[in-house]
Amino acid sequence: MKLTKVMDKRGQKAFIRFRKELYKRNPVYVDNNLFMLKEVFARKTSFTENKQISVINVEKDETVVCQGIIVYAKDLKDYIQLCFFESLPEQHEAVRLLVEEAIRVGKKYGCKKLVIGLNGHVNYGLGFLNSHFDTINSFSAAANPEYYNAYFKELGCEEIHLNSYRMNTLDERIHKYDPLIRKLNKNYTFRTFDKKEFKKYAQIYTDLNNRSFNNHRYYYTRREKEDIEMLKELFLFMKPDSLIFAFDGDTPVGFIMWYPDFNELVKPGDYFGAKHYIKNKLFGSRIRKIKVMEYGVLPEYRKTGLPLGLLNKVFEIVKRRGFTSVESSWILEENRDSNSFCEAMCDQLYKRYVVYEKEIC
């Protein structure tokens, strides 16, 4: 068994081929990361800037059995990351070798911990699926077989838990908060993303992220360039009203991002890609579920109820379009405010996710 560092197009093709075969055999999951990985290999994304990246295949008898990308981001200097992990079952030795390699690289950069399940930055993905292994994943949500978790548990990793929530019907429940919503609508203005001023609104988005999440586990400062790239790709599919900002006078103080669950357009075992741009144009109206991806409010405005005002604006939009249910993105279990908000608004705690950490001695 050996580690092979991917250095050329041949190795990249082997890396991609292994991933495609894994998902093709699975009757449930949709691969939402393959498109980004291709961009990383082609050096078309700023994801590759300000990071040290090692792409690793673990081979047994000249066949790939396990793989991952080791990332050191200097703005998250205490962590070395093992990202985009995939493996065949019963490959305990291969996984151990991959983890040991990540720790070796982490020591080189003076890191204190290995984090497994963070894909470069929280905006690109966080966590392994830890429940509902027989349920299709929503757009951008993690999908993996249960045995992935067993690999890291047996290596003695610490577990960081995350939750998602589900609202089964878009009913009138939000109207019980109408007095507060009226007050919020009086005190704040809500504006959707203006694509005619793309750079300006992207800058607002970046600034609000950096100021809202600066104390969030694993978060580190985003650059405007990174978010412009990400938003340009998302806006190929989502509409401008999928990103809503709250203003106090002329000052941006909060935002919420949502989009239709584009995975409803993708067959399980396939990967989301450019071909689904046409599918979304033709059949996007058939999507019934939305995904609330993230919301952020500046610390000094969190006690105002502003998240409720932002969510109300989302509901006003999606009800007109005929969507019928809502799923949240992951929320760190330690984030009590966001979990409490979702518990109050949603029907159920839905999927659970987990991130693994290991001390580097």
mmCIF file of C-alpha atoms in Angstrom:
data_model
loop_
_atom_site.group_PDB
_atom_site.id
_atom_site.type_symbol
_atom_site.label_atom_id
_atom_site.label_comp_id
_atom_site.label_asym_id
_atom_site.label_seq_id
_atom_site.Cartn_x
_atom_site.Cartn_y
_atom_site.Cartn_z
ATOM 1 C CA MET A 1 0.000 0.000 0.000
ATOM 2 C CA LYS A 2 1.411 3.418 -0.907
ATOM 3 C CA LEU A 3 0.649 7.125 -0.879
ATOM 4 C CA THR A 4 0.790 8.819 -4.268
ATOM 5 C CA LYS A 5 0.944 12.586 -4.477
ATOM 6 C CA VAL A 6 -1.003 13.759 -7.510
ATOM 7 C CA MET A 7 1.307 15.919 -9.596
ATOM 8 C CA ASP A 8 0.017 15.626 -13.162
ATOM 9 C CA LYS A 9 -3.137 15.294 -15.236
ATOM 10 C CA ARG A 10 -2.928 11.518 -15.197
ATOM 11 C CA GLY A 11 -3.083 11.504 -11.394
ATOM 12 C CA GLN A 12 -5.895 14.037 -11.418
ATOM 13 C CA LYS A 13 -7.901 11.850 -13.776
ATOM 14 C CA ALA A 14 -7.376 8.880 -11.465
ATOM 15 C CA PHE A 15 -8.525 10.988 -8.521
ATOM 16 C CA ILE A 16 -11.687 12.072 -10.365
ATOM 17 C CA ARG A 17 -12.364 8.606 -11.780
ATOM 18 C CA PHE A 18 -12.252 7.025 -8.316
ATOM 19 C CA ARG A 19 -14.738 9.575 -7.014
ATOM 20 C CA LYS A 20 -17.126 9.144 -9.950
ATOM 21 C CA GLU A 21 -17.121 5.366 -9.560
ATOM 22 C CA LEU A 22 -17.916 5.644 -5.861
ATOM 23 C CA TYR A 23 -20.943 7.863 -6.460
ATOM 24 C CA LYS A 24 -22.101 5.874 -9.473
ATOM 25 C CA ARG A 25 -22.466 2.802 -7.268
ATOM 26 C CA ASN A 26 -24.510 4.703 -4.699
ATOM 27 C CA PRO A 27 -28.284 4.842 -5.327
ATOM 28 C CA VAL A 28 -28.829 7.870 -3.074
ATOM 29 C CA TYR A 29 -26.122 10.546 -3.133
ATOM 30 C CA VAL A 30 -25.418 13.408 -5.520
ATOM 31 C CA ASP A 31 -21.834 14.661 -5.793
ATOM 32 C CA ASN A 32 -21.875 18.440 -5.350
ATOM 33 C CA ASN A 33 -18.082 18.858 -5.087
ATOM 34 C CA LEU A 34 -16.793 17.389 -8.333
ATOM 35 C CA PHE A 35 -17.243 20.644 -10.258
ATOM 36 C CA MET A 36 -15.118 22.522 -7.734
ATOM 37 C CA LEU A 37 -12.434 19.849 -7.700
ATOM 38 C CA LYS A 38 -12.087 20.131 -11.463
ATOM 39 C CA GLU A 39 -11.629 23.882 -11.079
ATOM 40 C CA VAL A 40 -9.008 23.334 -8.378
ATOM 41 C CA PHE A 41 -7.071 20.994 -10.661
ATOM 42 C CA ALA A 42 -7.325 23.494 -13.510
ATOM 43 C CA ARG A 43 -6.196 26.318 -11.186
ATOM 44 C CA LYS A 44 -9.268 28.307 -12.200
ATOM 45 C CA THR A 45 -10.295 29.258 -8.681
ATOM 46 C CA SER A 46 -8.762 31.449 -5.988
ATOM 47 C CA PHE A 47 -9.283 28.487 -3.654
ATOM 48 C CA THR A 48 -5.737 27.548 -4.646
ATOM 49 C CA GLU A 49 -4.289 30.928 -3.614
ATOM 50 C CA ASN A 50 -2.742 31.489 -0.179
ATOM 51 C CA LYS A 51 -2.958 27.758 0.539
ATOM 52 C CA GLN A 52 -0.586 24.837 0.384
ATOM 53 C CA ILE A 53 -2.387 21.917 -1.273
ATOM 54 C CA SER A 54 -1.406 18.261 -1.556
ATOM 55 C CA VAL A 55 -3.692 15.929 -3.499
ATOM 56 C CA ILE A 56 -3.241 12.336 -2.333
ATOM 57 C CA ASN A 57 -4.342 8.959 -3.681
ATOM 58 C CA VAL A 58 -3.726 5.909 -1.520
ATOM 59 C CA GLU A 59 -3.146 2.874 -3.727
ATOM 60 C CA LYS A 60 -3.221 -0.852 -3.099
ATOM 61 C CA ASP A 61 -1.940 -3.076 -5.877
ATOM 62 C CA GLU A 62 -1.861 -0.052 -8.215
ATOM 63 C CA THR A 63 -5.554 0.648 -7.549
ATOM 64 C CA VAL A 64 -6.832 3.737 -5.709
ATOM 65 C CA VAL A 65 -8.657 2.756 -2.521
ATOM 66 C CA CYS A 66 -8.742 6.030 -0.593
ATOM 67 C CA GLN A 67 -8.082 9.701 -1.295
ATOM 68 C CA GLY A 68 -8.136 13.220 0.062
ATOM 69 C CA ILE A 69 -6.685 16.704 -0.274
ATOM 70 C CA ILE A 70 -4.444 18.077 2.468
ATOM 71 C CA VAL A 71 -4.792 21.843 2.803
ATOM 72 C CA TYR A 72 -2.893 24.362 4.877
ATOM 73 C CA ALA A 73 -4.488 27.810 4.908
ATOM 74 C CA LYS A 74 -2.205 30.346 6.558
ATOM 75 C CA ASP A 75 -5.230 32.292 7.836
ATOM 76 C CA LEU A 76 -6.294 29.178 9.779
ATOM 77 C CA LYS A 77 -2.786 28.506 10.988
ATOM 78 C CA ASP A 78 -3.606 26.188 13.902
ATOM 79 C CA TYR A 79 -5.227 23.579 11.638
ATOM 80 C CA ILE A 80 -4.121 21.291 8.877
ATOM 81 C CA GLN A 81 -7.140 20.133 6.891
ATOM 82 C CA LEU A 82 -7.989 16.804 5.316
ATOM 83 C CA CYS A 83 -10.581 17.747 2.700
ATOM 84 C CA PHE A 84 -12.710 15.972 0.096
ATOM 85 C CA PHE A 85 -12.100 12.547 1.653
ATOM 86 C CA GLU A 86 -13.427 9.449 -0.127
ATOM 87 C CA SER A 87 -12.749 5.764 0.408
ATOM 88 C CA LEU A 88 -13.778 2.236 -0.384
ATOM 89 C CA PRO A 89 -15.056 0.175 2.576
ATOM 90 C CA GLU A 90 -12.678 -1.844 4.761
ATOM 91 C CA GLN A 91 -9.682 0.369 4.017
ATOM 92 C CA HIS A 92 -8.607 1.056 7.595
ATOM 93 C CA GLU A 93 -4.882 0.902 6.872
ATOM 94 C CA ALA A 94 -5.194 3.231 3.866
ATOM 95 C CA VAL A 95 -7.129 5.785 5.898
ATOM 96 C CA ARG A 96 -4.577 5.585 8.704
ATOM 97 C CA LEU A 97 -1.781 6.278 6.210
ATOM 98 C CA LEU A 98 -3.664 9.274 4.797
ATOM 99 C CA VAL A 99 -4.299 10.709 8.271
ATOM 100 C CA GLU A 100 -0.661 10.196 9.245
ATOM 101 C CA GLU A 101 0.417 12.045 6.092
ATOM 102 C CA ALA A 102 -1.892 14.957 6.937
ATOM 103 C CA ILE A 103 -0.417 15.097 10.447
ATOM 104 C CA ARG A 104 3.120 15.007 9.030
ATOM 105 C CA VAL A 105 2.314 17.985 6.793
ATOM 106 C CA GLY A 106 0.637 19.746 9.709
ATOM 107 C CA LYS A 107 3.779 19.425 11.826
ATOM 108 C CA LYS A 108 5.754 20.979 9.000
ATOM 109 C CA TYR A 109 3.602 24.121 9.244
ATOM 110 C CA GLY A 110 3.436 24.174 13.034
ATOM 111 C CA CYS A 111 -0.268 23.261 13.207
ATOM 112 C CA LYS A 112 -1.811 22.203 16.508
ATOM 113 C CA LYS A 113 -4.701 20.114 15.164
ATOM 114 C CA LEU A 114 -5.843 18.104 12.190
ATOM 115 C CA VAL A 115 -9.435 18.811 11.119
ATOM 116 C CA ILE A 116 -11.151 16.274 8.882
ATOM 117 C CA GLY A 117 -14.280 17.378 7.031
ATOM 118 C CA LEU A 118 -13.515 21.062 6.468
ATOM 119 C CA ASN A 119 -13.176 21.677 2.730
ATOM 120 C CA GLY A 120 -10.699 24.547 2.673
ATOM 121 C CA HIS A 121 -13.145 27.078 4.113
ATOM 122 C CA VAL A 122 -16.531 26.708 5.790
ATOM 123 C CA ASN A 123 -18.132 28.343 2.736
ATOM 124 C CA TYR A 124 -17.068 25.321 0.654
ATOM 125 C CA GLY A 125 -18.323 22.656 3.018
ATOM 126 C CA LEU A 126 -18.095 21.356 6.558
ATOM 127 C CA GLY A 127 -18.849 17.985 8.069
ATOM 128 C CA PHE A 128 -19.572 14.364 7.266
ATOM 129 C CA LEU A 129 -23.112 13.046 7.203
ATOM 130 C CA ASN A 130 -23.876 11.364 10.533
ATOM 131 C CA SER A 131 -27.510 10.290 10.085
ATOM 132 C CA HIS A 132 -30.084 9.603 7.320
ATOM 133 C CA PHE A 133 -27.570 7.651 5.250
ATOM 134 C CA ASP A 134 -30.362 6.377 2.990
ATOM 135 C CA THR A 135 -31.723 9.839 2.128
ATOM 136 C CA ILE A 136 -30.683 11.952 -0.862
ATOM 137 C CA ASN A 137 -28.561 14.955 0.057
ATOM 138 C CA SER A 138 -29.762 18.470 -0.645
ATOM 139 C CA PHE A 139 -27.662 20.837 -2.750
ATOM 140 C CA SER A 140 -24.285 21.586 -1.082
ATOM 141 C CA ALA A 141 -24.942 19.136 1.784
ATOM 142 C CA ALA A 142 -22.453 16.412 2.684
ATOM 143 C CA ALA A 143 -23.141 12.854 1.563
ATOM 144 C CA ASN A 144 -21.163 9.818 2.598
ATOM 145 C CA PRO A 145 -21.660 6.218 3.722
ATOM 146 C CA GLU A 146 -21.698 5.497 7.433
ATOM 147 C CA TYR A 147 -18.389 3.647 7.396
ATOM 148 C CA TYR A 148 -16.493 6.920 6.773
ATOM 149 C CA ASN A 149 -17.310 7.933 10.335
ATOM 150 C CA ALA A 150 -16.126 4.596 11.696
ATOM 151 C CA TYR A 151 -12.676 5.188 10.205
ATOM 152 C CA PHE A 152 -12.118 8.391 12.165
ATOM 153 C CA LYS A 153 -13.755 7.236 15.367
ATOM 154 C CA GLU A 154 -11.398 4.282 15.579
ATOM 155 C CA LEU A 155 -8.466 6.683 15.197
ATOM 156 C CA GLY A 156 -9.551 8.432 18.394
ATOM 157 C CA CYS A 157 -10.641 11.718 16.824
ATOM 158 C CA GLU A 158 -12.653 14.279 18.762
ATOM 159 C CA GLU A 159 -16.134 14.823 17.337
ATOM 160 C CA ILE A 160 -17.623 18.253 16.622
ATOM 161 C CA HIS A 161 -21.345 17.926 15.948
ATOM 162 C CA LEU A 162 -23.605 19.881 13.608
ATOM 163 C CA ASN A 163 -27.363 19.883 13.009
ATOM 164 C CA SER A 164 -29.713 20.714 10.190
ATOM 165 C CA TYR A 165 -33.448 21.362 10.457
ATOM 166 C CA ARG A 166 -36.506 20.815 8.301
ATOM 167 C CA MET A 167 -39.803 22.605 7.856
ATOM 168 C CA ASN A 168 -42.177 20.124 6.229
ATOM 169 C CA THR A 169 -44.729 22.681 5.072
ATOM 170 C CA LEU A 170 -44.582 26.378 4.309
ATOM 171 C CA ASP A 171 -47.578 27.297 6.420
ATOM 172 C CA GLU A 172 -48.581 30.443 8.297
ATOM 173 C CA ARG A 173 -46.585 29.788 11.475
ATOM 174 C CA ILE A 174 -44.415 32.860 10.994
ATOM 175 C CA HIS A 175 -47.469 35.094 11.364
ATOM 176 C CA LYS A 176 -47.547 34.562 15.109
ATOM 177 C CA TYR A 177 -44.561 36.919 15.110
ATOM 178 C CA ASP A 178 -46.346 39.600 13.060
ATOM 179 C CA PRO A 179 -46.024 42.371 15.703
ATOM 180 C CA LEU A 180 -42.237 41.939 15.774
ATOM 181 C CA ILE A 181 -42.068 41.611 11.988
ATOM 182 C CA ARG A 182 -43.970 44.873 11.547
ATOM 183 C CA LYS A 183 -41.515 46.580 13.894
ATOM 184 C CA LEU A 184 -38.550 45.152 11.977
ATOM 185 C CA ASN A 185 -40.015 46.272 8.646
ATOM 186 C CA LYS A 186 -40.391 49.770 10.081
ATOM 187 C CA ASN A 187 -36.863 49.971 11.491
ATOM 188 C CA TYR A 188 -34.946 48.257 8.678
ATOM 189 C CA THR A 189 -35.049 48.041 4.923
ATOM 190 C CA PHE A 190 -34.522 44.779 3.047
ATOM 191 C CA ARG A 191 -32.901 44.689 -0.382
ATOM 192 C CA THR A 192 -32.134 41.828 -2.738
ATOM 193 C CA PHE A 193 -28.807 41.407 -4.500
ATOM 194 C CA ASP A 194 -28.484 43.841 -7.405
ATOM 195 C CA LYS A 195 -26.637 42.125 -10.247
ATOM 196 C CA LYS A 196 -26.232 45.482 -12.004
ATOM 197 C CA GLU A 197 -23.966 46.463 -9.110
ATOM 198 C CA PHE A 198 -22.450 43.026 -8.689
ATOM 199 C CA LYS A 199 -19.119 44.092 -7.229
ATOM 200 C CA LYS A 200 -20.719 46.447 -4.699
ATOM 201 C CA TYR A 201 -23.143 43.852 -3.382
ATOM 202 C CA ALA A 202 -20.522 41.109 -3.388
ATOM 203 C CA GLN A 203 -18.357 43.373 -1.256
ATOM 204 C CA ILE A 204 -21.259 43.882 1.157
ATOM 205 C CA TYR A 205 -21.698 40.118 1.357
ATOM 206 C CA THR A 206 -17.994 39.564 2.061
ATOM 207 C CA ASP A 207 -17.862 42.277 4.702
ATOM 208 C CA LEU A 208 -20.956 40.980 6.508
ATOM 209 C CA ASN A 209 -19.559 37.430 6.490
ATOM 210 C CA ASN A 210 -16.245 38.544 7.940
ATOM 211 C CA ARG A 211 -17.835 40.690 10.638
ATOM 212 C CA SER A 212 -20.656 38.287 11.525
ATOM 213 C CA PHE A 213 -18.635 35.066 11.696
ATOM 214 C CA ASN A 214 -15.249 36.205 12.986
ATOM 215 C CA ASN A 215 -15.691 34.111 16.150
ATOM 216 C CA HIS A 216 -17.191 31.110 14.369
ATOM 217 C CA ARG A 217 -15.263 27.838 14.663
ATOM 218 C CA TYR A 218 -13.052 27.278 11.590
ATOM 219 C CA TYR A 219 -14.031 30.588 9.979
ATOM 220 C CA TYR A 220 -11.287 32.807 8.637
ATOM 221 C CA THR A 221 -11.384 36.033 6.666
ATOM 222 C CA ARG A 222 -12.758 35.827 3.152
ATOM 223 C CA ARG A 223 -11.484 37.975 0.323
ATOM 224 C CA GLU A 224 -13.844 39.774 -2.017
ATOM 225 C CA LYS A 225 -12.309 37.983 -5.008
ATOM 226 C CA GLU A 226 -13.254 34.570 -3.580
ATOM 227 C CA ASP A 227 -16.860 35.564 -2.995
ATOM 228 C CA ILE A 228 -17.213 37.160 -6.420
ATOM 229 C CA GLU A 229 -16.177 33.823 -7.958
ATOM 230 C CA MET A 230 -18.547 31.856 -5.734
ATOM 231 C CA LEU A 231 -21.487 34.198 -6.283
ATOM 232 C CA LYS A 232 -21.009 34.305 -10.049
ATOM 233 C CA GLU A 233 -21.298 30.523 -10.133
ATOM 234 C CA LEU A 234 -24.315 30.462 -7.825
ATOM 235 C CA PHE A 235 -26.112 33.155 -9.801
ATOM 236 C CA LEU A 236 -25.960 30.959 -12.883
ATOM 237 C CA PHE A 237 -28.701 29.018 -11.081
ATOM 238 C CA MET A 238 -30.234 31.144 -8.341
ATOM 239 C CA LYS A 239 -32.113 34.431 -8.724
ATOM 240 C CA PRO A 240 -31.030 37.791 -7.238
ATOM 241 C CA ASP A 241 -33.677 37.537 -4.509
ATOM 242 C CA SER A 242 -31.880 34.467 -3.167
ATOM 243 C CA LEU A 243 -29.523 36.849 -1.372
ATOM 244 C CA ILE A 244 -31.295 39.407 0.808
ATOM 245 C CA PHE A 245 -29.661 42.158 2.858
ATOM 246 C CA ALA A 246 -30.949 44.081 5.863
ATOM 247 C CA PHE A 247 -30.008 47.754 6.114
ATOM 248 C CA ASP A 248 -30.153 50.116 9.055
ATOM 249 C CA GLY A 249 -30.458 53.337 7.107
ATOM 250 C CA ASP A 250 -27.625 53.055 4.581
ATOM 251 C CA THR A 251 -25.626 50.583 6.652
ATOM 252 C CA PRO A 252 -25.749 46.846 5.834
ATOM 253 C CA VAL A 253 -26.276 44.915 9.071
ATOM 254 C CA GLY A 254 -27.382 41.418 8.053
ATOM 255 C CA PHE A 255 -28.080 39.000 5.206
ATOM 256 C CA ILE A 256 -29.664 35.674 4.378
ATOM 257 C CA MET A 257 -28.933 33.335 1.440
ATOM 258 C CA TRP A 258 -31.317 30.675 0.186
ATOM 259 C CA TYR A 259 -31.824 28.792 -3.047
ATOM 260 C CA PRO A 260 -33.933 26.009 -4.512
ATOM 261 C CA ASP A 261 -32.669 22.503 -3.818
ATOM 262 C CA PHE A 262 -31.057 22.019 -7.216
ATOM 263 C CA ASN A 263 -30.327 18.385 -6.372
ATOM 264 C CA GLU A 264 -33.955 17.689 -7.231
ATOM 265 C CA LEU A 265 -32.797 18.054 -10.841
ATOM 266 C CA VAL A 266 -29.974 15.515 -10.502
ATOM 267 C CA LYS A 267 -30.220 11.749 -10.506
ATOM 268 C CA PRO A 268 -28.648 10.016 -7.490
ATOM 269 C CA GLY A 269 -25.224 8.666 -8.385
ATOM 270 C CA ASP A 270 -24.572 11.607 -10.704
ATOM 271 C CA TYR A 271 -22.710 14.836 -10.041
ATOM 272 C CA PHE A 272 -23.963 18.397 -10.225
ATOM 273 C CA GLY A 273 -22.368 20.288 -13.103
ATOM 274 C CA ALA A 274 -22.703 22.641 -16.038
ATOM 275 C CA LYS A 275 -25.246 20.422 -17.807
ATOM 276 C CA HIS A 276 -27.733 21.196 -15.052
ATOM 277 C CA TYR A 277 -27.728 24.869 -16.030
ATOM 278 C CA ILE A 278 -30.012 23.912 -18.925
ATOM 279 C CA LYS A 279 -32.063 21.592 -16.720
ATOM 280 C CA ASN A 280 -32.611 24.418 -14.266
ATOM 281 C CA LYS A 281 -33.716 26.743 -17.066
ATOM 282 C CA LEU A 282 -36.197 24.172 -18.382
ATOM 283 C CA PHE A 283 -37.387 22.428 -15.230
ATOM 284 C CA GLY A 284 -36.386 24.649 -12.302
ATOM 285 C CA SER A 285 -40.039 25.406 -11.567
ATOM 286 C CA ARG A 286 -40.520 21.750 -10.596
ATOM 287 C CA ILE A 287 -38.281 22.091 -7.536
ATOM 288 C CA ARG A 288 -40.380 22.046 -4.368
ATOM 289 C CA LYS A 289 -37.843 22.421 -1.545
ATOM 290 C CA ILE A 290 -35.609 25.354 -0.694
ATOM 291 C CA LYS A 291 -32.335 25.387 1.207
ATOM 292 C CA VAL A 292 -31.581 28.203 3.660
ATOM 293 C CA MET A 293 -27.836 28.199 3.259
ATOM 294 C CA GLU A 294 -26.690 30.848 5.708
ATOM 295 C CA TYR A 295 -27.656 33.986 7.523
ATOM 296 C CA GLY A 296 -25.481 36.473 9.322
ATOM 297 C CA VAL A 297 -26.243 39.468 11.495
ATOM 298 C CA LEU A 298 -23.714 41.870 12.989
ATOM 299 C CA PRO A 299 -23.202 41.170 16.723
ATOM 300 C CA GLU A 300 -24.731 44.464 17.839
ATOM 301 C CA TYR A 301 -27.999 43.662 15.997
ATOM 302 C CA ARG A 302 -28.526 40.055 17.094
ATOM 303 C CA LYS A 303 -30.907 40.880 19.918
ATOM 304 C CA THR A 304 -33.261 42.820 17.627
ATOM 305 C CA GLY A 305 -34.957 39.780 16.068
ATOM 306 C CA LEU A 306 -33.442 40.619 12.685
ATOM 307 C CA PRO A 307 -32.973 36.939 11.656
ATOM 308 C CA LEU A 308 -36.762 36.621 11.833
ATOM 309 C CA GLY A 309 -37.197 39.662 9.596
ATOM 310 C CA LEU A 310 -34.796 38.194 7.035
ATOM 311 C CA LEU A 311 -36.519 34.803 7.111
ATOM 312 C CA ASN A 312 -39.897 36.477 6.656
ATOM 313 C CA LYS A 313 -38.644 38.072 3.435
ATOM 314 C CA VAL A 314 -37.550 34.638 2.192
ATOM 315 C CA PHE A 315 -40.979 33.196 2.977
ATOM 316 C CA GLU A 316 -42.733 36.015 1.143
ATOM 317 C CA ILE A 317 -40.729 35.148 -1.982
ATOM 318 C CA VAL A 318 -40.841 31.350 -1.910
ATOM 319 C CA LYS A 319 -44.556 31.087 -1.175
ATOM 320 C CA ARG A 320 -45.293 33.030 -4.357
ATOM 321 C CA ARG A 321 -43.196 30.568 -6.328
ATOM 322 C CA GLY A 322 -44.877 27.442 -5.036
ATOM 323 C CA PHE A 323 -42.131 25.943 -2.891
ATOM 324 C CA THR A 324 -43.506 23.667 -0.184
ATOM 325 C CA SER A 325 -40.701 22.813 2.281
ATOM 326 C CA VAL A 326 -37.480 24.148 3.774
ATOM 327 C CA GLU A 327 -34.201 22.599 4.869
ATOM 328 C CA SER A 328 -31.474 24.456 6.707
ATOM 329 C CA SER A 329 -27.784 24.070 6.109
ATOM 330 C CA TRP A 330 -25.544 22.742 8.891
ATOM 331 C CA ILE A 331 -25.389 24.573 12.195
ATOM 332 C CA LEU A 332 -22.715 23.885 14.763
ATOM 333 C CA GLU A 333 -24.296 22.286 17.815
ATOM 334 C CA GLU A 334 -22.389 24.743 19.993
ATOM 335 C CA ASN A 335 -24.188 27.660 18.272
ATOM 336 C CA ARG A 336 -27.057 27.844 20.743
ATOM 337 C CA ASP A 337 -28.702 30.957 19.291
ATOM 338 C CA SER A 338 -29.064 29.547 15.766
ATOM 339 C CA ASN A 339 -30.175 26.137 17.010
ATOM 340 C CA SER A 340 -32.801 27.734 19.259
ATOM 341 C CA PHE A 341 -34.064 29.859 16.370
ATOM 342 C CA CYS A 342 -34.408 26.796 14.125
ATOM 343 C CA GLU A 343 -36.062 24.761 16.871
ATOM 344 C CA ALA A 344 -38.673 27.496 17.230
ATOM 345 C CA MET A 345 -39.357 27.795 13.504
ATOM 346 C CA CYS A 346 -38.961 24.244 12.179
ATOM 347 C CA ASP A 347 -40.821 20.963 12.498
ATOM 348 C CA GLN A 348 -37.860 18.781 13.303
ATOM 349 C CA LEU A 349 -34.187 18.367 13.857
ATOM 350 C CA TYR A 350 -33.219 16.737 10.581
ATOM 351 C CA LYS A 351 -29.820 15.516 9.459
ATOM 352 C CA ARG A 352 -26.798 15.427 11.717
ATOM 353 C CA TYR A 353 -23.220 15.997 10.658
ATOM 354 C CA VAL A 354 -19.839 15.618 12.322
ATOM 355 C CA VAL A 355 -16.342 17.069 11.954
ATOM 356 C CA TYR A 356 -13.311 15.239 13.308
ATOM 357 C CA GLU A 357 -10.321 16.779 15.059
ATOM 358 C CA LYS A 358 -7.081 15.180 16.159
ATOM 359 C CA GLU A 359 -4.346 16.736 18.263
ATOM 360 C CA ILE A 360 -0.935 17.000 16.617
ATOM 361 C CA CYS A 361 1.708 16.041 19.147
#
